[in-house]
């Protein structure tokens, strides 16, 4: 990694991106796997693979864990605890990274992530299991924002699309292997091994990534500037948005009149907190950074909310087994990575805004096509094909929003802006999932838990009430995609 260090730099002082560009003459020949970046790239992508494997594997073991711990009534809290604490940790990680560099929050996040898995895997009661999930959520929120700051510090603007594509590729194998491996381990060894086994995988990313990050991305962005204080107001807002989102999620799962109370309390906390944490102009799609942050939420929320109901629809309406229903979406991991790869090609850079428009149109078309299998004469493979194109669009959009965010952020603001991007993503997920779940239940779909628990006697109209509005939200995202650059930006014909 000596090629990344200026000859006259002090040890332990993080070089700026401009300095990195000067150290890498002939940037067109540089690669995320060249000698200067190889260890760092493999290390941070390994962290992404670890998070992806956890996300796909733990969901499979969760129902068995809840049943054995006599915690079925508390099942939803195992997911909301992770989400609530991760939202708070995203804001904390952004400030921590801007102030002291991404090394400390990334290390703390990986340690917290592993500790939470161990707590859940060894829990004797459901409440201890939920506590473990909350600790794990803290780690996940710290890690994801710190990784974005690492990218902004250690990779030049030309290389960032490629490393974002590598992040997407890191989800391919876990999305296919994770549920199958988790199901096999749960069946033959027990659900606890799914949780306690994953922390072993932490050793490899730590050994590769942390020394490399220490050399190229440790410390504040500007070592000569005084350290900024922690913004206590933003931390309070982060707590408000976390608690508010958790209350809304709880209310969306319980359609009794009494649920209006936590829903109102959640909205009262969430709305002002979100306005204070997201860039000014986000809700009116102001050009530039606000629209980038808004697009991330619109894309992720509409797609994930719809995807959560696909396996349930195939099982209850077309009689597929849960395994086949899940595998019908497996091709999406590959096409998502393909979309990320395409946006990373140098020739696509001048057309990035247009790529996101195309991507959101693909997402909208996929979501609108999925409920066609409610018609008995439509073959079920239509969903797999449609979702493959939808994931292609998501690969174009998600990676592009990450690249644009870092391009529009000053080095000392990369952490806070990355946190805003992740908050938009996560917050949109919970709001649209809650809205979709409420519409589904109100129209005869039954109670739906996280990940698509079974719904007996679900009416086809209930599924249409989820997919068609989400397709409309995705179309709104296509319009937002036209506002990612300023009017005076030069876009080729």
XYZ file of C-alpha atoms in Angstrom:
493
model
C 0.000 0.000 0.000
C 3.016 2.313 -0.077
C 1.910 3.604 -3.453
C -0.967 5.318 -1.710
C 1.220 7.199 0.759
C 2.731 10.604 -0.099
C 6.506 10.668 0.275
C 6.337 13.583 2.690
C 3.259 12.513 4.657
C 3.327 11.967 8.369
C 2.509 8.413 9.451
C -1.066 8.016 10.590
C -2.335 11.092 8.731
C -4.997 10.265 6.196
C -4.237 11.595 2.699
C -6.910 13.470 0.820
C -8.531 12.162 -2.340
C -6.635 14.785 -4.335
C -3.388 13.481 -2.913
C -4.413 9.976 -3.829
C -5.020 11.122 -7.392
C -1.536 12.622 -7.522
C -0.057 9.395 -6.237
C -1.739 7.397 -8.949
C -0.575 8.760 -12.308
C -2.446 7.322 -15.231
C -5.669 6.897 -13.279
C -7.347 5.203 -16.252
C -5.108 2.181 -15.607
C -5.923 2.031 -11.918
C -8.176 -0.718 -10.610
C -9.853 -1.630 -7.349
C -7.740 -4.792 -7.461
C -4.400 -3.219 -8.332
C -1.528 -3.459 -5.883
C -2.456 -0.200 -4.185
C -6.071 -1.169 -3.490
C -6.217 -4.977 -3.483
C -6.115 -5.705 0.245
C -8.528 -2.892 1.058
C -10.979 -3.878 -1.681
C -11.036 -7.545 -0.732
C -11.359 -6.655 2.936
C -14.294 -4.249 2.682
C -16.118 -6.398 0.124
C -15.713 -9.292 2.569
C -17.460 -7.158 5.191
C -20.324 -6.632 2.738
C -20.496 -10.378 2.064
C -20.673 -10.997 5.820
C -23.582 -8.547 6.192
C -25.315 -10.044 3.133
C -24.967 -13.588 4.412
C -26.362 -12.579 7.795
C -29.305 -10.794 6.206
C -30.247 -13.765 4.039
C -29.450 -16.551 6.501
C -30.788 -15.237 9.795
C -34.283 -14.630 8.403
C -34.564 -18.340 7.620
C -33.663 -19.378 11.177
C -35.723 -16.685 12.908
C -39.126 -18.471 12.983
C -37.586 -21.580 14.542
C -35.741 -19.475 17.123
C -38.918 -17.626 18.100
C -40.850 -20.874 18.467
C -38.219 -22.568 20.625
C -37.868 -19.487 22.823
C -41.676 -19.278 23.201
C -41.554 -15.812 21.683
C -43.921 -15.913 18.707
C -45.926 -12.911 20.058
C -42.654 -10.946 20.161
C -41.498 -12.122 16.724
C -41.778 -8.737 14.994
C -39.683 -7.047 17.670
C -36.690 -9.167 16.660
C -36.709 -7.248 13.372
C -37.811 -3.828 14.593
C -35.105 -3.853 17.302
C -32.435 -4.255 14.620
C -33.965 -1.551 12.462
C -34.468 0.951 15.287
C -30.921 0.778 16.632
C -29.360 0.752 13.155
C -31.072 4.045 12.286
C -29.584 5.668 15.361
C -26.157 4.156 14.676
C -26.126 5.500 11.110
C -26.225 9.086 12.344
C -23.670 8.384 15.061
C -21.356 6.699 12.559
C -21.594 9.643 10.174
C -20.492 12.122 12.841
C -17.867 9.765 14.236
C -16.382 9.149 10.783
C -16.298 12.840 9.858
C -14.649 13.666 13.163
C -12.080 10.883 13.528
C -12.156 8.858 10.312
C -13.984 5.607 9.506
C -11.553 3.187 11.177
C -12.954 3.424 14.721
C -16.678 3.207 13.838
C -16.022 0.363 11.406
C -14.089 -1.600 14.036
C -16.704 -0.912 16.690
C -19.478 -1.807 14.248
C -18.010 -5.177 13.307
C -17.423 -5.982 16.977
C -20.990 -4.974 17.871
C -22.379 -6.949 14.942
C -20.560 -10.097 16.066
C -21.466 -9.557 19.720
C -25.151 -9.216 18.848
C -25.085 -12.467 16.898
C -23.491 -14.255 19.842
C -26.047 -12.795 22.277
C -28.933 -13.942 20.097
C -27.383 -17.336 19.442
C -26.931 -18.074 23.144
C -30.168 -16.444 24.388
C -32.341 -18.411 26.753
C -35.366 -16.125 26.471
C -36.931 -14.152 23.637
C -36.158 -10.811 25.279
C -32.441 -11.672 25.403
C -32.696 -12.707 21.771
C -34.230 -9.306 20.931
C -31.472 -7.569 22.893
C -28.917 -9.364 20.748
C -30.684 -8.186 17.616
C -30.614 -4.603 18.915
C -26.858 -4.807 19.555
C -26.416 -6.283 16.101
C -28.378 -3.382 14.593
C -26.022 -0.907 16.233
C -23.144 -2.673 14.531
C -24.853 -2.793 11.150
C -25.613 0.945 11.215
C -22.055 1.838 12.217
C -20.524 -0.383 9.525
C -22.576 0.642 6.499
C -21.923 4.384 6.872
C -18.246 3.881 7.736
C -17.801 1.812 4.564
C -19.072 4.710 2.451
C -16.579 7.046 4.105
C -13.781 4.548 3.408
C -14.759 4.599 -0.265
C -14.788 8.405 -0.330
C -11.336 8.570 1.282
C -9.448 5.682 -0.328
C -10.809 5.556 -3.895
C -10.673 8.253 -6.522
C -13.847 9.397 -8.241
C -13.034 7.210 -11.259
C -12.789 4.046 -9.138
C -15.852 4.532 -6.946
C -18.381 3.083 -9.438
C -16.279 -0.088 -9.620
C -16.077 -0.616 -5.860
C -19.831 0.019 -5.547
C -20.367 -2.633 -8.222
C -18.188 -4.975 -6.153
C -20.394 -4.293 -3.130
C -23.432 -5.370 -5.174
C -21.618 -8.467 -6.443
C -20.931 -9.388 -2.828
C -24.647 -10.117 -2.411
C -24.886 -12.690 -5.220
C -23.608 -15.811 -3.462
C -25.230 -15.028 -0.073
C -28.609 -14.378 -1.709
C -28.561 -17.869 -3.254
C -26.576 -19.871 -0.715
C -27.639 -18.105 2.499
C -31.235 -19.359 2.827
C -30.340 -22.896 1.717
C -27.345 -23.133 4.046
C -29.281 -21.623 6.927
C -32.177 -24.019 6.422
C -29.850 -27.023 6.355
C -27.952 -25.916 9.463
C -31.178 -25.141 11.308
C -32.630 -28.532 10.437
C -29.578 -30.670 11.275
C -27.608 -28.665 13.882
C -30.084 -26.179 15.297
C -30.887 -22.516 14.753
C -28.272 -21.333 17.279
C -25.432 -22.379 14.982
C -26.644 -19.944 12.328
C -26.044 -17.084 14.768
C -22.917 -18.230 16.585
C -21.223 -19.459 13.414
C -21.282 -16.179 11.486
C -18.957 -14.253 13.882
C -16.152 -16.638 12.905
C -16.270 -15.028 9.467
C -15.361 -11.650 11.017
C -11.696 -12.611 11.364
C -10.942 -12.523 7.637
C -12.387 -9.035 6.919
C -10.692 -7.622 10.014
C -7.300 -9.038 9.054
C -7.469 -7.561 5.554
C -9.464 -4.359 5.825
C -8.446 -2.709 9.079
C -4.663 -2.415 8.455
C -5.364 -1.052 4.976
C -7.905 1.463 6.289
C -5.465 2.561 8.970
C -2.917 3.417 6.254
C -5.137 5.269 3.809
C -8.284 6.475 5.556
C -7.599 6.955 9.251
C -8.020 10.289 10.995
C -10.115 13.316 10.016
C -10.417 14.394 6.387
C -8.428 17.567 7.131
C -5.834 16.828 9.843
C -4.935 20.528 10.120
C -8.488 21.612 10.934
C -9.807 21.549 14.512
C -11.945 18.548 15.335
C -15.640 19.387 14.987
C -17.742 18.699 18.085
C -20.457 16.099 18.036
C -23.765 17.603 16.982
C -25.964 16.765 19.952
C -29.052 17.995 18.127
C -28.549 15.470 15.311
C -28.026 12.700 17.825
C -31.320 13.619 19.526
C -33.017 13.659 16.132
C -31.536 10.240 15.394
C -33.046 8.907 18.600
C -36.382 10.466 17.649
C -36.412 8.969 14.154
C -35.492 5.538 15.526
C -38.199 5.450 18.181
C -40.749 6.980 15.814
C -40.044 4.419 13.100
C -40.309 1.601 15.616
C -43.715 2.853 16.811
C -44.994 3.139 13.241
C -43.786 -0.363 12.457
C -45.566 -1.711 15.537
C -48.788 0.117 14.654
C -48.695 -1.189 11.091
C -48.711 -4.757 12.370
C -51.723 -4.259 14.668
C -54.835 -2.825 13.019
C -56.831 -2.275 16.202
C -58.108 1.232 16.933
C -55.720 1.469 19.857
C -52.846 1.239 17.363
C -53.655 4.777 16.259
C -52.016 6.009 19.463
C -48.529 4.571 18.797
C -48.941 5.500 15.130
C -49.630 9.136 16.011
C -46.772 9.210 18.525
C -44.439 7.642 15.973
C -45.364 10.179 13.298
C -44.947 13.060 15.750
C -41.411 11.891 16.493
C -40.424 10.740 13.024
C -41.499 13.622 10.775
C -39.571 16.489 12.443
C -36.594 14.209 13.101
C -36.402 13.123 9.466
C -36.661 16.731 8.268
C -33.734 17.631 10.494
C -31.527 14.725 9.398
C -32.096 14.734 5.634
C -30.700 17.454 3.329
C -32.822 20.588 2.993
C -35.123 20.215 -0.008
C -35.296 16.417 0.077
C -39.087 16.236 0.288
C -39.582 18.605 -2.645
C -36.919 16.861 -4.758
C -34.601 19.864 -4.991
C -31.967 19.355 -7.645
C -28.658 17.772 -6.716
C -27.937 16.070 -3.399
C -31.523 16.265 -1.993
C -32.909 14.394 -5.010
C -30.128 11.797 -4.792
C -31.089 11.079 -1.170
C -34.809 11.060 -1.999
C -34.329 8.716 -4.962
C -32.495 6.218 -2.777
C -35.466 6.019 -0.438
C -38.081 5.864 -3.179
C -36.220 3.107 -5.042
C -35.397 0.967 -2.017
C -38.748 1.399 -0.299
C -40.951 0.610 -3.300
C -38.872 -2.384 -4.368
C -38.372 -3.982 -0.946
C -41.998 -3.449 0.075
C -43.146 -5.244 -3.084
C -40.497 -7.967 -2.897
C -41.545 -8.883 0.649
C -44.915 -10.048 -0.694
C -43.691 -12.003 -3.732
C -42.920 -15.318 -1.956
C -46.142 -15.031 0.055
C -48.138 -14.516 -3.144
C -46.536 -17.507 -4.861
C -47.114 -19.783 -1.867
C -50.697 -18.807 -1.058
C -52.014 -18.124 -4.563
C -50.071 -20.526 -6.786
C -49.226 -23.335 -4.362
C -45.423 -23.166 -4.593
C -43.309 -24.457 -1.732
C -41.485 -21.782 0.301
C -38.158 -22.971 -1.135
C -39.322 -22.648 -4.745
C -40.970 -19.307 -4.014
C -37.713 -17.995 -2.579
C -35.624 -19.396 -5.416
C -37.875 -17.621 -7.916
C -36.147 -14.413 -6.820
C -32.615 -15.843 -6.792
C -31.807 -14.645 -10.326
C -32.211 -11.113 -9.029
C -28.882 -11.244 -7.221
C -27.040 -11.767 -10.503
C -28.948 -9.117 -12.469
C -28.571 -6.614 -9.622
C -24.820 -7.119 -9.811
C -24.998 -6.778 -13.601
C -26.715 -3.408 -13.253
C -24.039 -2.266 -10.815
C -21.359 -3.474 -13.217
C -22.886 -1.568 -16.126
C -23.017 1.724 -14.237
C -19.336 1.283 -13.363
C -18.204 1.298 -17.008
C -16.346 4.544 -17.854
C -18.518 5.269 -20.893
C -21.654 5.415 -18.730
C -20.493 8.297 -16.519
C -21.909 11.132 -18.679
C -25.232 9.285 -18.849
C -25.622 8.446 -15.152
C -28.854 10.409 -14.717
C -30.408 8.714 -17.730
C -29.331 5.318 -16.396
C -31.230 5.956 -13.182
C -34.363 6.911 -15.144
C -34.141 3.643 -17.097
C -33.489 1.763 -13.868
C -36.586 3.151 -12.132
C -38.746 2.392 -15.177
C -37.520 -1.223 -15.031
C -38.338 -1.357 -11.318
C -41.841 0.035 -11.897
C -42.495 -2.423 -14.730
C -41.304 -5.379 -12.643
C -43.504 -4.473 -9.672
C -46.536 -3.907 -11.901
C -45.972 -7.230 -13.719
C -45.562 -9.409 -10.614
C -49.272 -9.589 -9.639
C -50.152 -10.874 -13.123
C -49.511 -14.374 -11.724
C -52.707 -13.949 -9.711
C -54.329 -14.945 -13.020
C -54.166 -18.748 -13.139
C -53.277 -18.856 -16.849
C -50.110 -16.781 -16.342
C -47.072 -19.034 -15.699
C -45.236 -18.458 -12.432
C -41.891 -18.017 -14.180
C -43.150 -14.598 -15.287
C -42.362 -13.358 -11.777
C -38.777 -14.619 -11.972
C -38.226 -12.902 -15.320
C -39.867 -9.661 -14.220
C -37.926 -9.588 -10.977
C -34.688 -10.173 -12.842
C -35.307 -6.998 -14.851
C -36.381 -5.153 -11.712
C -33.152 -6.093 -9.947
C -31.197 -4.970 -13.017
C -32.831 -1.569 -12.607
C -32.068 -1.537 -8.880
C -28.424 -2.283 -9.602
C -28.277 0.743 -11.891
C -30.042 3.029 -9.399
C -28.616 2.028 -6.012
C -24.980 2.038 -7.105
C -25.464 5.293 -9.008
C -26.988 7.076 -6.013
C -23.990 6.002 -3.925
C -21.561 7.308 -6.534
C -23.428 10.593 -6.955
C -23.648 11.161 -3.214
C -19.893 10.884 -2.777
C -19.326 13.052 -5.855
C -21.543 15.807 -4.431
C -20.086 15.605 -0.890
C -17.040 17.412 0.425
C -14.610 14.987 2.146
C -15.482 16.328 5.586
C -19.220 15.834 4.876
C -19.042 12.306 3.455
C -20.023 10.701 6.742
C -23.079 12.860 7.452
C -24.320 12.686 3.863
C -23.785 8.910 3.706
C -25.806 8.616 6.902
C -28.603 10.650 5.290
C -28.594 8.308 2.277
C -28.876 5.230 4.495
C -31.572 6.850 6.644
C -33.623 7.602 3.535
C -33.210 3.977 2.447
C -34.157 2.423 5.794
C -36.912 4.898 6.649
C -38.638 4.454 3.306
C -38.482 0.689 3.793
C -40.315 0.759 7.091
C -42.923 3.347 6.038
C -43.827 1.637 2.754
C -43.722 -1.822 4.331
C -46.062 -0.625 7.064
C -48.388 0.980 4.499
C -48.348 -2.071 2.258
C -48.906 -4.420 5.177
C -51.826 -2.373 6.457
C -53.481 -2.303 3.010
C -52.897 -6.021 2.615
C -54.456 -6.876 5.968
C -57.380 -4.475 5.501
C -58.336 -6.142 2.189
C -58.382 -9.674 3.532
C -54.733 -10.629 3.291
C -54.345 -11.685 6.897
C -51.527 -10.775 9.272
C -48.157 -10.523 7.601
C -44.918 -10.665 9.497
C -41.465 -9.701 8.341
C -40.196 -11.787 5.465
C -43.647 -12.895 4.378
C -45.092 -15.202 6.948
C -48.014 -17.224 5.752
C -51.446 -15.748 5.254
C -54.278 -18.230 5.049
C -57.157 -17.340 2.775
C -55.454 -14.254 1.361
C -57.608 -12.530 -1.250
C -55.917 -11.717 -4.586
C -57.105 -8.117 -4.322
C -54.987 -7.730 -1.191
C -51.827 -8.459 -3.174
C -52.810 -6.063 -5.950
C -53.278 -3.377 -3.270
C -49.602 -3.770 -2.420
C -47.968 -4.099 -5.820
C -49.794 -1.479 -7.872
C -49.256 1.453 -5.465
C -45.576 0.473 -5.136
C -45.276 0.529 -8.932
C -46.684 4.064 -8.789
C -44.077 5.046 -6.187
C -41.358 3.665 -8.477
C -42.685 5.821 -11.326
C -42.334 8.845 -9.060
C -38.718 7.733 -8.643
C -38.265 7.902 -12.419
C -39.249 11.576 -12.256
C -36.937 12.226 -9.295
C -34.144 10.682 -11.388
C -34.360 13.620 -13.789
C -33.344 16.004 -10.976
C -30.055 14.461 -9.818
C -27.920 17.055 -11.567
C -28.229 20.822 -11.710
C -29.715 22.535 -14.738
C -26.346 23.876 -15.847
C -24.747 20.387 -15.866
C -23.568 19.288 -19.301
C -25.335 16.101 -20.407
C -24.450 14.651 -23.832
C -27.173 14.183 -26.430
